[in-house]
CSV table of C-alpha atoms in Angstrom, one decimal:
chain,number,residue,atom,x,y,z
A,1,UNK,CA,-59.3,73.6,-24.1
A,2,UNK,CA,-60.3,74.8,-20.7
A,3,UNK,CA,-58.4,76.3,-17.7
A,4,UNK,CA,-57.6,74.0,-14.9
A,5,UNK,CA,-59.8,74.0,-11.7
A,6,UNK,CA,-58.2,75.1,-8.4
A,7,UNK,CA,-57.9,71.4,-7.3
A,8,UNK,CA,-56.4,70.3,-10.6
A,9,UNK,CA,-53.9,73.2,-10.5
A,10,UNK,CA,-52.9,72.4,-6.9
A,11,UNK,CA,-52.4,68.7,-7.7
A,12,UNK,CA,-50.3,69.5,-10.8
A,13,UNK,CA,-48.2,72.2,-9.2
A,14,UNK,CA,-47.5,69.9,-6.2
A,15,UNK,CA,-46.1,67.3,-8.6
A,16,UNK,CA,-44.0,69.8,-10.6
A,17,UNK,CA,-42.7,71.4,-7.4
A,18,UNK,CA,-41.2,68.0,-6.3
A,19,UNK,CA,-38.8,68.5,-9.2
A,20,UNK,CA,-38.2,72.3,-9.7
A,21,UNK,CA,-39.0,73.7,-6.2
A,22,UNK,CA,-39.1,77.5,-6.2
A,23,UNK,CA,-38.4,77.8,-9.9
A,24,UNK,CA,-42.1,77.2,-10.7
A,25,UNK,CA,-42.7,80.9,-11.3
A,26,UNK,CA,-40.0,80.8,-14.0
A,27,UNK,CA,-42.0,78.2,-15.9
A,28,UNK,CA,-45.1,80.4,-16.2
A,29,UNK,CA,-43.5,83.8,-16.6
A,30,UNK,CA,-40.8,83.2,-19.2
A,31,UNK,CA,-38.7,85.9,-20.9
A,32,UNK,CA,-40.2,85.0,-24.2
A,33,UNK,CA,-43.8,85.5,-23.0
A,34,UNK,CA,-46.5,84.2,-20.7
A,35,UNK,CA,-47.4,80.5,-20.8
A,36,UNK,CA,-50.6,78.8,-19.5
A,37,UNK,CA,-51.7,75.3,-18.5
A,38,UNK,CA,-54.8,74.2,-20.2
A,39,UNK,CA,-56.8,70.9,-19.8
A,40,UNK,CA,-57.8,68.9,-22.9
A,41,UNK,CA,-59.2,65.4,-22.6
A,42,UNK,CA,-57.6,64.8,-19.1
A,43,UNK,CA,-54.2,66.0,-20.5
A,44,UNK,CA,-52.5,69.2,-19.3
A,45,UNK,CA,-51.0,71.2,-22.1
A,46,UNK,CA,-48.4,73.9,-21.7
A,47,UNK,CA,-49.3,76.7,-24.2
A,48,UNK,CA,-48.0,80.1,-25.0
A,49,UNK,CA,-50.3,83.1,-24.9
A,50,UNK,CA,-49.9,83.6,-28.6
A,51,UNK,CA,-50.8,80.0,-29.5
A,52,UNK,CA,-53.7,80.1,-27.1
A,53,UNK,CA,-55.2,83.1,-28.9
A,54,UNK,CA,-54.8,81.4,-32.3
A,55,UNK,CA,-56.4,78.2,-31.1
A,56,UNK,CA,-59.5,80.1,-29.9
A,57,UNK,CA,-60.8,79.9,-33.4
A,58,UNK,CA,-60.8,76.1,-33.5
A,59,UNK,CA,-63.7,74.2,-31.9
A,60,UNK,CA,-62.8,71.9,-29.0
A,61,UNK,CA,-64.0,68.7,-30.7
A,62,UNK,CA,-61.8,69.3,-33.8
A,63,UNK,CA,-58.7,70.2,-31.7
A,64,UNK,CA,-56.4,67.2,-31.2
A,65,UNK,CA,-53.6,68.8,-29.2
A,66,UNK,CA,-52.0,72.1,-28.5
A,67,UNK,CA,-48.7,73.1,-27.1
A,68,UNK,CA,-46.6,70.6,-25.1
A,69,UNK,CA,-48.4,67.8,-23.2
A,70,UNK,CA,-47.0,68.1,-19.6
A,71,UNK,CA,-48.9,65.2,-18.2
A,72,UNK,CA,-52.3,63.7,-17.6
A,73,UNK,CA,-54.8,63.2,-14.8
A,74,UNK,CA,-55.5,59.6,-14.0
A,75,UNK,CA,-59.0,58.3,-13.1
A,76,UNK,CA,-58.1,58.6,-9.4
A,77,UNK,CA,-57.3,62.2,-10.1
A,78,UNK,CA,-53.6,62.0,-9.6
A,79,UNK,CA,-51.2,63.8,-12.0
A,80,UNK,CA,-48.6,61.9,-14.0
A,81,UNK,CA,-45.8,63.8,-15.7
A,82,UNK,CA,-45.1,62.9,-19.3
A,83,UNK,CA,-41.7,62.8,-20.8
A,84,UNK,CA,-42.6,65.7,-23.0
A,85,UNK,CA,-42.3,68.0,-20.0
A,86,UNK,CA,-38.6,67.1,-19.6
A,87,UNK,CA,-37.2,69.8,-21.9
A,88,UNK,CA,-39.2,72.4,-20.0
A,89,UNK,CA,-38.4,71.2,-16.5
A,90,UNK,CA,-34.7,70.1,-16.9
A,91,UNK,CA,-33.2,73.7,-16.9
A,92,UNK,CA,-35.0,74.5,-13.6
A,93,UNK,CA,-34.5,71.2,-11.7
A,94,UNK,CA,-32.7,71.4,-8.3
A,95,UNK,CA,-31.7,67.8,-7.8
A,96,UNK,CA,-30.0,65.7,-10.5
A,97,UNK,CA,-28.7,62.2,-10.9
A,98,UNK,CA,-26.2,61.2,-13.6
A,99,UNK,CA,-26.0,57.6,-14.6
A,100,UNK,CA,-23.2,55.6,-16.2
A,101,UNK,CA,-23.3,54.6,-19.9
A,102,UNK,CA,-24.3,51.0,-19.0
A,103,UNK,CA,-27.3,52.1,-17.1
A,104,UNK,CA,-28.3,54.5,-19.9
A,105,UNK,CA,-29.3,51.5,-21.9
A,106,UNK,CA,-31.5,50.1,-19.1
A,107,UNK,CA,-33.3,53.3,-18.1
A,108,UNK,CA,-35.3,53.8,-21.3
A,109,UNK,CA,-36.8,50.4,-20.9
A,110,UNK,CA,-38.4,51.4,-17.6
A,111,UNK,CA,-35.8,49.9,-15.2
A,112,UNK,CA,-34.8,51.6,-12.0
A,113,UNK,CA,-31.3,53.0,-11.4
A,114,UNK,CA,-29.1,50.8,-9.3
A,115,UNK,CA,-26.2,51.9,-7.2
A,116,UNK,CA,-23.8,50.2,-9.7
A,117,UNK,CA,-25.2,52.4,-12.5
A,118,UNK,CA,-25.0,55.7,-10.5
A,119,UNK,CA,-22.4,58.1,-11.8
A,120,UNK,CA,-23.1,61.2,-9.6
A,121,UNK,CA,-25.9,62.6,-7.5
A,122,UNK,CA,-26.5,66.2,-6.4
A,123,UNK,CA,-25.3,66.9,-2.9
A,124,UNK,CA,-28.0,67.1,-0.2
A,125,UNK,CA,-30.5,65.1,-2.2
A,126,UNK,CA,-33.0,63.9,0.4
A,127,UNK,CA,-34.9,60.5,0.4
A,128,UNK,CA,-38.0,60.4,-1.8
A,129,UNK,CA,-36.9,63.6,-3.6
A,130,UNK,CA,-37.9,64.1,-7.3
A,131,UNK,CA,-34.9,64.1,-9.5
A,132,UNK,CA,-34.1,64.4,-13.2
A,133,UNK,CA,-31.9,61.6,-14.5
A,134,UNK,CA,-29.1,62.7,-16.8
A,135,UNK,CA,-26.5,60.8,-18.9
A,136,UNK,CA,-22.8,61.5,-18.1
A,137,UNK,CA,-22.9,63.8,-21.1
A,138,UNK,CA,-25.5,66.0,-19.4
A,139,UNK,CA,-28.4,64.8,-21.6
A,140,UNK,CA,-31.7,64.6,-19.7
A,141,UNK,CA,-33.1,61.1,-19.9
A,142,UNK,CA,-36.2,61.2,-17.6
A,143,UNK,CA,-37.7,61.6,-14.2
A,144,UNK,CA,-37.3,59.6,-11.1
A,145,UNK,CA,-37.6,59.6,-7.3
A,146,UNK,CA,-34.5,59.2,-5.2
A,147,UNK,CA,-35.0,56.2,-2.8
A,148,UNK,CA,-31.8,56.9,-1.0
A,149,UNK,CA,-30.4,60.2,0.2
A,150,UNK,CA,-26.9,61.3,-1.0
A,151,UNK,CA,-25.3,60.1,2.2
A,152,UNK,CA,-27.1,56.7,2.1
A,153,UNK,CA,-26.0,56.2,-1.6
A,154,UNK,CA,-22.4,56.0,-0.4
A,155,UNK,CA,-23.0,53.1,2.0
A,156,UNK,CA,-25.5,51.0,0.1
A,157,UNK,CA,-25.1,47.7,-1.7
A,158,UNK,CA,-24.2,48.0,-5.4
A,159,UNK,CA,-27.4,46.1,-6.4
A,160,UNK,CA,-29.7,48.3,-4.3
A,161,UNK,CA,-32.2,50.6,-6.1
A,162,UNK,CA,-31.2,54.3,-5.8
A,163,UNK,CA,-33.7,56.0,-8.1
A,164,UNK,CA,-37.2,54.7,-9.0
A,165,UNK,CA,-38.1,55.2,-12.7
A,166,UNK,CA,-41.0,57.6,-13.1
A,167,UNK,CA,-40.8,58.6,-16.8
A,168,UNK,CA,-38.1,58.2,-19.5
A,169,UNK,CA,-37.6,58.9,-23.1
A,170,UNK,CA,-38.4,55.2,-23.8
A,171,UNK,CA,-42.1,56.0,-23.3
A,172,UNK,CA,-42.2,57.2,-26.9
A,173,UNK,CA,-41.7,53.6,-27.9
A,174,UNK,CA,-43.5,51.7,-25.1
A,175,UNK,CA,-46.7,53.9,-25.1
A,176,UNK,CA,-46.7,55.1,-28.6
A,177,UNK,CA,-50.5,54.7,-29.1
A,178,UNK,CA,-51.5,56.6,-25.9
A,179,UNK,CA,-49.1,59.5,-26.1
A,180,UNK,CA,-50.7,61.1,-29.2
């Protein structure tokens, strides 16, 4: 486990900022203590200060994982959010999309959200904005990127893509061997 470099921190925070905007500080300085981002085998882990101190006694080659895996760096050095970060990001997200029950079954399989499956969308959502996808029962399902703004969603064809799928809870099943 090592701290992120300045470049890795910048790339990761740019990605997270697309979803939670100015609430990024709330992610690090939480009321229950301070949390850190640490790199382990190209994966970024979100770790409490207490757990980080306890893990200092374990050698790096014996450590499998620590804390919550927020995402990983690809070989081209881009950061990909994992679904495990959803529980930590969802309370701070600014833009949300709610999908109808029929689309809830399609989203975990990696399909995009169509206009016909859109239940609601946060007002003033701009085009290409990072959003968190919720069920109509306010259960977070995953991450996406809004292809259309809120105003454009009202005028678009029912079969047009409104939100591009980035990550969803179906990843647990589809990528079971790589998420551990």
